[in-house]
Coordinates of C-alpha atoms in Angstrom, one line a residue:
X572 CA 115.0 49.8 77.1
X573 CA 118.8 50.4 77.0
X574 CA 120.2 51.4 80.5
X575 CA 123.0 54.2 78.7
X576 CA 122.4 57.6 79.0
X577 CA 120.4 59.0 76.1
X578 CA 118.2 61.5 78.0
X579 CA 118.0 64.8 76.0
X580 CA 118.2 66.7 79.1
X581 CA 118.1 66.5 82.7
X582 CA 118.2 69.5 85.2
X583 CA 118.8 69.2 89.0
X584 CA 118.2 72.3 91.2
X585 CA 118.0 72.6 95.0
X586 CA 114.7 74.7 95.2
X587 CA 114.7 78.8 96.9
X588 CA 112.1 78.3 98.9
X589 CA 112.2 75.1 100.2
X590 CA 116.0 74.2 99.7
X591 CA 115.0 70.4 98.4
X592 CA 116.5 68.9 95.4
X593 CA 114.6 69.1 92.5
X594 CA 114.6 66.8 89.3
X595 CA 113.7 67.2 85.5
X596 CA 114.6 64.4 83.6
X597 CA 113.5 64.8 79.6
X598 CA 114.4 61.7 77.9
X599 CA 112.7 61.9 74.9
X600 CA 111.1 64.6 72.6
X601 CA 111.2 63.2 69.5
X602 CA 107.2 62.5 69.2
X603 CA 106.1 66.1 71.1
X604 CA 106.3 67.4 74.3
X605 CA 107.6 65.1 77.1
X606 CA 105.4 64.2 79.8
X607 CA 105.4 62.4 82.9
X608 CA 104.2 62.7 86.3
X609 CA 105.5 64.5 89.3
X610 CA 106.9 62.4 92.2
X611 CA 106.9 63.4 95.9
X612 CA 109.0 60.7 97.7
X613 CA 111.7 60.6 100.6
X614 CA 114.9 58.8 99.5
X615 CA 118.2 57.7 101.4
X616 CA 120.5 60.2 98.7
X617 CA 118.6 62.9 96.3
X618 CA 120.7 60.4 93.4
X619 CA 118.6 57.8 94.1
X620 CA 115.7 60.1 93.0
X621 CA 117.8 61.4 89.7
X622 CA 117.7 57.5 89.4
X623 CA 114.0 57.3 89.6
X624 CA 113.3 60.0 87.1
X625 CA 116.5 58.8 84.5
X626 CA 114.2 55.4 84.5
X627 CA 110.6 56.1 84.6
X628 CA 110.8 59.0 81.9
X629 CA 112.9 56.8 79.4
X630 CA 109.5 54.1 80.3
X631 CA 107.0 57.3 79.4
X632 CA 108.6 57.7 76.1
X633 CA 108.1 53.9 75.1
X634 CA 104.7 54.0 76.9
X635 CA 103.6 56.8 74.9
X636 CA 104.9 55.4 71.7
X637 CA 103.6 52.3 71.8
X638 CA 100.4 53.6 72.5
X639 CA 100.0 56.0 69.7
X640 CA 100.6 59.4 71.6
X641 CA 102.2 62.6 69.9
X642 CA 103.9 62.9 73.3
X643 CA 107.6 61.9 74.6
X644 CA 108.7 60.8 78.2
X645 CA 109.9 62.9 81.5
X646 CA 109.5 62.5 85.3
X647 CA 109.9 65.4 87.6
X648 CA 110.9 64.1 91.2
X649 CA 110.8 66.3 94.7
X650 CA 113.6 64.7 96.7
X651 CA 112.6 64.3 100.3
X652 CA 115.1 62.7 103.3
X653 CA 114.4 60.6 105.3
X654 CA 114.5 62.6 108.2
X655 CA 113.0 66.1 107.2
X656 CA 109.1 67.0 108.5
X657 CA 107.0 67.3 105.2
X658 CA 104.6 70.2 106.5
X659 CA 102.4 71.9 104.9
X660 CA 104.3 75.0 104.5
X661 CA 107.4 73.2 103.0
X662 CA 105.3 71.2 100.6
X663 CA 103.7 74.1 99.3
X664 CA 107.1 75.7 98.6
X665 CA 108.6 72.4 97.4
X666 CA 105.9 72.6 94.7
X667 CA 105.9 76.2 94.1
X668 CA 109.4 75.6 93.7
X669 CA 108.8 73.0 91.2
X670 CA 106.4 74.8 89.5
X671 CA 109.0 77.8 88.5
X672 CA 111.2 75.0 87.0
X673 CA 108.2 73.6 84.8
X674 CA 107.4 76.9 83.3
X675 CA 110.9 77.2 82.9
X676 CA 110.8 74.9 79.9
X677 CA 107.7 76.5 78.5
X678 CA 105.4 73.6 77.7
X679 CA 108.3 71.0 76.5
X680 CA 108.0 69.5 79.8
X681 CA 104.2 68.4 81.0
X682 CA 103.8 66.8 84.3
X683 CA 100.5 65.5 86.3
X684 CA 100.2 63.5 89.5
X685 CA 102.4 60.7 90.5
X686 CA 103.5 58.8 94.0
X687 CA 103.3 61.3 96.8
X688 CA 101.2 63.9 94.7
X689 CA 97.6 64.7 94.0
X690 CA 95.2 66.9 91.9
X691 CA 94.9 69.2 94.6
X692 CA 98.8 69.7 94.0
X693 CA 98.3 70.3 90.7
X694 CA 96.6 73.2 91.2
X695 CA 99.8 74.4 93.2
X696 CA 101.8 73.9 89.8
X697 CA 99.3 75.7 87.6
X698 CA 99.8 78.9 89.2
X699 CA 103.2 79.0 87.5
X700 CA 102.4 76.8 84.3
X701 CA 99.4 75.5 83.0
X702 CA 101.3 72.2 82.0
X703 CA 100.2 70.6 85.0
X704 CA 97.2 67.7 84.2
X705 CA 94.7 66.0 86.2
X706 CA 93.8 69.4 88.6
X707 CA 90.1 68.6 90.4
X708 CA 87.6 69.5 87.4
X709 CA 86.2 72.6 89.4
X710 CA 89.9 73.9 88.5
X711 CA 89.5 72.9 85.3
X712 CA 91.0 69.5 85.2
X713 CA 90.4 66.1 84.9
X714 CA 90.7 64.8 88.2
X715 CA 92.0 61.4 89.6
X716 CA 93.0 59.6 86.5
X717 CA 92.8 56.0 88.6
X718 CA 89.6 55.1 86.7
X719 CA 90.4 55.1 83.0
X720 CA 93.9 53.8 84.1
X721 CA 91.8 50.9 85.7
X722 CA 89.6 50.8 82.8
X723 CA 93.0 50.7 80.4
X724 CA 94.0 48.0 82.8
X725 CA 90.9 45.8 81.6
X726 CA 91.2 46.5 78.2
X727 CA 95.0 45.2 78.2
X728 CA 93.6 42.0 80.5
X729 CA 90.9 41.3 78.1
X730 CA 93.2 41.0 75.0
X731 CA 95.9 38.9 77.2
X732 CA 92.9 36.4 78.1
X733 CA 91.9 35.9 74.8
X734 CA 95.4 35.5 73.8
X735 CA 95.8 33.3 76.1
X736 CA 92.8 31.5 77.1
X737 CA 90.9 31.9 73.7
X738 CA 88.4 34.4 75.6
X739 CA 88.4 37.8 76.6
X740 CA 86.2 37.1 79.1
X741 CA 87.2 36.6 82.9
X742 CA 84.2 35.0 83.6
X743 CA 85.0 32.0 86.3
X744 CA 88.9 32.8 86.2
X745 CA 90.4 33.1 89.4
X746 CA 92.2 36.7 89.8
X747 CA 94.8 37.9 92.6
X748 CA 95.0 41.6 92.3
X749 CA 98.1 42.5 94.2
X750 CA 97.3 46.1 95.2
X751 CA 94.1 48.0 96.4
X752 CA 94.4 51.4 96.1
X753 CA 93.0 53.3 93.8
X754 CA 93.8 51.7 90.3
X755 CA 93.4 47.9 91.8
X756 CA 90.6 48.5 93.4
X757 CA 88.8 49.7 90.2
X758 CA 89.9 46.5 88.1
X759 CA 88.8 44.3 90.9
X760 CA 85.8 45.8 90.7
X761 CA 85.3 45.4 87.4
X762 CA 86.4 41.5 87.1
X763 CA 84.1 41.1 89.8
X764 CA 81.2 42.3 87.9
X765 CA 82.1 40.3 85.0
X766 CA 82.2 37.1 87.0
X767 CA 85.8 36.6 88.1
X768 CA 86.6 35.5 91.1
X769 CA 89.1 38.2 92.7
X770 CA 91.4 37.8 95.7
X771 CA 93.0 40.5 96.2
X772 CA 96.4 42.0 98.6
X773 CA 97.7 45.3 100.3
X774 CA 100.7 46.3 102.2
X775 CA 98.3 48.3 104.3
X776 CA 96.4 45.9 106.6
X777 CA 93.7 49.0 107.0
X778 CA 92.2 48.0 103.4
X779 CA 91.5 44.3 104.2
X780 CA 88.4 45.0 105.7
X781 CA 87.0 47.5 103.0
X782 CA 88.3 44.3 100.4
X783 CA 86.4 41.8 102.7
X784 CA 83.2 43.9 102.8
X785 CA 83.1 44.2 99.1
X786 CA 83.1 41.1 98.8
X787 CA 87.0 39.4 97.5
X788 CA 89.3 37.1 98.9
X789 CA 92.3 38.2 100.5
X790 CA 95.7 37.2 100.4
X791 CA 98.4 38.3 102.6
X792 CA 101.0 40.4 100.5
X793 CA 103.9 37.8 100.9
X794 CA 102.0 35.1 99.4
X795 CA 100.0 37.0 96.8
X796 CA 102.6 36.0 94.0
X797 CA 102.7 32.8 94.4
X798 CA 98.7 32.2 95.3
X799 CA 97.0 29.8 92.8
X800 CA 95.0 32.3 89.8
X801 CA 94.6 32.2 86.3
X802 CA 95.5 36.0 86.1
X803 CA 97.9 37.6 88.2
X804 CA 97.7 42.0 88.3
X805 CA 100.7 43.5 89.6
X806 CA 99.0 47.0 91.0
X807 CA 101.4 48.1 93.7
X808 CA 105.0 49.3 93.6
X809 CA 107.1 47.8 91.0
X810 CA 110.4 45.3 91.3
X811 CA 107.9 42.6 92.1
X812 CA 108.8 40.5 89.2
X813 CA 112.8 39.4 89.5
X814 CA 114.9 36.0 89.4
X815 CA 113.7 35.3 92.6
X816 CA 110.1 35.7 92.2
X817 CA 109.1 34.2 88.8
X818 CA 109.7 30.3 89.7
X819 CA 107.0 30.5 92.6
X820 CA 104.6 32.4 90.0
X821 CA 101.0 30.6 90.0
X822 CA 99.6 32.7 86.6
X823 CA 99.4 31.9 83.2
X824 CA 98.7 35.2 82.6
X825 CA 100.4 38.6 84.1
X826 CA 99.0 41.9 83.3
X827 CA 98.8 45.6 85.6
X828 CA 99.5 48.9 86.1
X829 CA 102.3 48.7 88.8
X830 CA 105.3 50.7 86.8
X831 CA 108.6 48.8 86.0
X832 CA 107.5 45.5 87.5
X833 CA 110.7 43.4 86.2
X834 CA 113.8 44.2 87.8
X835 CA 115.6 43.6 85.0
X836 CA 114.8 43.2 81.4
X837 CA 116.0 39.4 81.4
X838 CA 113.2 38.2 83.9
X839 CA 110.8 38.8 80.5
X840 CA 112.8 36.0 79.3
X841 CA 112.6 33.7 82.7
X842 CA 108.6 34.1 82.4
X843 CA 108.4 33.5 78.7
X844 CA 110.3 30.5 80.0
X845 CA 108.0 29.4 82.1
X846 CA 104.7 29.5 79.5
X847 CA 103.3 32.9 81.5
X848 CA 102.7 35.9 79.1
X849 CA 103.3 39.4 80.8
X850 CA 101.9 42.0 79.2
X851 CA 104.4 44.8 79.6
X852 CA 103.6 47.3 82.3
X853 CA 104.0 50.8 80.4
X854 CA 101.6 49.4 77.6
X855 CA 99.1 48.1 80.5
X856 CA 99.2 51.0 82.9
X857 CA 98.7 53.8 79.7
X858 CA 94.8 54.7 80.0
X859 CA 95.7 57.6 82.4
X860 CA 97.9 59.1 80.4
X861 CA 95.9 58.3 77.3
X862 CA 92.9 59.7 79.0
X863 CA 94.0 63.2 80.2
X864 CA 96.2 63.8 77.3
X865 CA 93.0 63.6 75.0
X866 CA 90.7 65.9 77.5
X867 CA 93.1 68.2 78.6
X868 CA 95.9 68.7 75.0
X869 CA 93.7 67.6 72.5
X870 CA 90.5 69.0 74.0
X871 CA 88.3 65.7 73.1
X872 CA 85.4 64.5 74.9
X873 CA 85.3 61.9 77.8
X874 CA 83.8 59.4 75.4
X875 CA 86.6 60.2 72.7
X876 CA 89.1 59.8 75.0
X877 CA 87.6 56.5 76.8
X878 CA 87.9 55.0 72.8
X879 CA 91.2 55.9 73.3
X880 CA 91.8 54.1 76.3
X881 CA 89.6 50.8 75.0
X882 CA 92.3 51.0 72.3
X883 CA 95.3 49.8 74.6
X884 CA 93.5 46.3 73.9
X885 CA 93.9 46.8 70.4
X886 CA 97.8 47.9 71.4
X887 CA 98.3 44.4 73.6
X888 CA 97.0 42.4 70.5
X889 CA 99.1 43.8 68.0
X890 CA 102.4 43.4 71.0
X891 CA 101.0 40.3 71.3
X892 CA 100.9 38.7 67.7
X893 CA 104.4 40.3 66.9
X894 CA 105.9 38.3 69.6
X895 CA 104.5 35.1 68.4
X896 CA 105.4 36.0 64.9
X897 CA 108.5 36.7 65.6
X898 CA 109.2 34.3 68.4
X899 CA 110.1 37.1 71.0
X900 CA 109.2 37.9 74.7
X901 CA 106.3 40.8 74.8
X902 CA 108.6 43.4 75.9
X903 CA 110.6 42.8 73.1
X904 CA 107.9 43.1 70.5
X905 CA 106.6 45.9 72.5
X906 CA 110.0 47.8 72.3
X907 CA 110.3 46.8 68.8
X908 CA 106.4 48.7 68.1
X909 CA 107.8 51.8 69.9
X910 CA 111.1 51.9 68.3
X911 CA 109.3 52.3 65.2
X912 CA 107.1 55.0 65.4
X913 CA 110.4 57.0 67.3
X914 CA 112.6 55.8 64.3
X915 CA 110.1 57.3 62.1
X916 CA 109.6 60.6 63.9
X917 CA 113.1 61.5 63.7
X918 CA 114.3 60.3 60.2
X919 CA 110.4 61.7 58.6
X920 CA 109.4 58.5 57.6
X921 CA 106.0 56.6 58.3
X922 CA 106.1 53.9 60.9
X923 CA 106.6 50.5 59.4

């Protein structure tokens, strides 16, 4: 992903009622309507959350392409100081605020939850547009989209392993899960019941002992990178994976949801270097995405749109072949699958 400007519109406003910047950054149209969640985060400047939403909506647009999804990439960001009391009566106009500017660009801008924001706050945005996913289903959403973004999670691991390994299954691998929140909690889970044995790691010490009485290892988060696995799962806040980082990695085999886990794009080359295969991040982390879109746009059923999600493995495979066949890193082959279909969407041509 370049790091120019090529956004095809960005709009900063200092909210009426609650006098906090607000950001819309749309990078991408070119396959449908962008979409992308809506961050609630304090930050030293309110640039450094323009910076936030320049990147992770240029990463929606490839992580919708490369997925398959008639959908571009956008980030909205409420831009809190370091220093100002969230209350309840100044988030509620921070999102009321930010509601106004998403009906503003009448359904070319689609946003659901992201760091800082919930379902319940959803249903805060939907009284000004109904382009705001993942509400609790008694509102008429989908809810928490953790699960089919752990289960998207799997289905990317499962493909990687085979690749790898020459079996999808994790049966008898050792697994650090760096993360144990919603998301990593769900795909230890599920390696767990498939045999693996999971170790897992959280910034918040309160987890360990919910981790411990479900039965995983635990690692402190310092060491979890470096702590001997077969699969490593980034599921925690991303810049993990830098120039730094990669020469004490332990992992044959990277693969999570955490967003924008390289610091920069040339640490993809430093861990092709050293033999590990990273599946990229925005193809990894897509079931969420993949999953409300289908319920809540397309109007399909949960089991449709669970085939949808099982389908990122399909995604990592084809990633994965192209970069041997062509002798590439996965992000590059990744890039290269996404390019394609957004090539083809603006000149009218099928994807080659």
């Amino acid at each position: 992903m370049s790091e120019s400007f090529a956004h095809e519109e960005v709009v900063v406003r200092q909210g009426l009622r609650s006098r906090l910047p607000l950001i819309v950054a749309v990078h991408s149209r070119a396959l449908g309507p962008a979409v992308g969640g809506c961050r609630l985060r304090r930050y030293d400047s309110w640039r450094d959350g323009l910076t936030d939403a320049l990147r992770l909506s240029e990463a929606m647009t490839y992580k919708a392409a490369v997925a398959g999804l008639d959908f571009g990439g956008g980030k909205s960001v409420i831009a809190l100081d370091r220093h100002t009391e969230l209350t309840p009566d100044l988030r509620e106009a921070a999102l009321s605020d930010l509601g106004e500017l998403i009906a503003s660009f009448e359904g070319s801008y689609r946003t659901g939850p992201d760091i800082g924001t919930g379902p319940d706050d959803m249903v805060v945005l939907r009284r000004f547009s109904p382009y705001a996913y993942c509400a609790p289903e008694e509102q008429g959403g989908t809810g928490d989209s953790s699960g089919p973004t752990a289960a998207g999670v799997l289905a990317a691991l499962h493909a990687g392993a085979r690749h790898v390994f020459g079996d999808a299954s994790c049966a008898g691998r050792a697994v650090v899960v760096s993360g144990f929140g919603a998301v990593g909690s769900a795909v230890a889970a599920g390696l767990a019941a498939e045999g693996a044995h999971v170790v897992v790691s959280d910034v918040e010490q309160s987890r360990k002992d919910a981790a411990l009485a479900a039965g995983f290892g635990w690692v402190e988060p310092e060491q979890a990178l470096s702590a001997p696995a077969d699969i490593l799962v980034p599921a925690a806040t991303g810049g993990v994976l830098s120039e730094e980082t990669v020469p004490g990695l332990d992992a044959r085999l990277v693969v999570g949801p955490a967003n924008n886990q390289l610091t920069e794009e040339s640490v993809a080359d430093a861990l092709a270097h050293r033999g590990i295969v990273w599946i990229p991040d925005y193809v990894a982390g897509a079931g969420g995405i993949a999953y409300t879109l289908s319920r809540e746009s397309d109007h399909h059923s949960h089991d449709a749109a669970m085939k949808r999600v099982d389908a990122i493995g399909d995604t990592v495979s084809r990633v994965l072949d192209l970069a041997h066949e062509k002798g590439c890193t996965p992000l590059r082959a990744a890039g290269e699958l996404a390019g394609r279909r957004l090539a083809s969407a603006v000149s009218g041509a099928p994807a080659g």
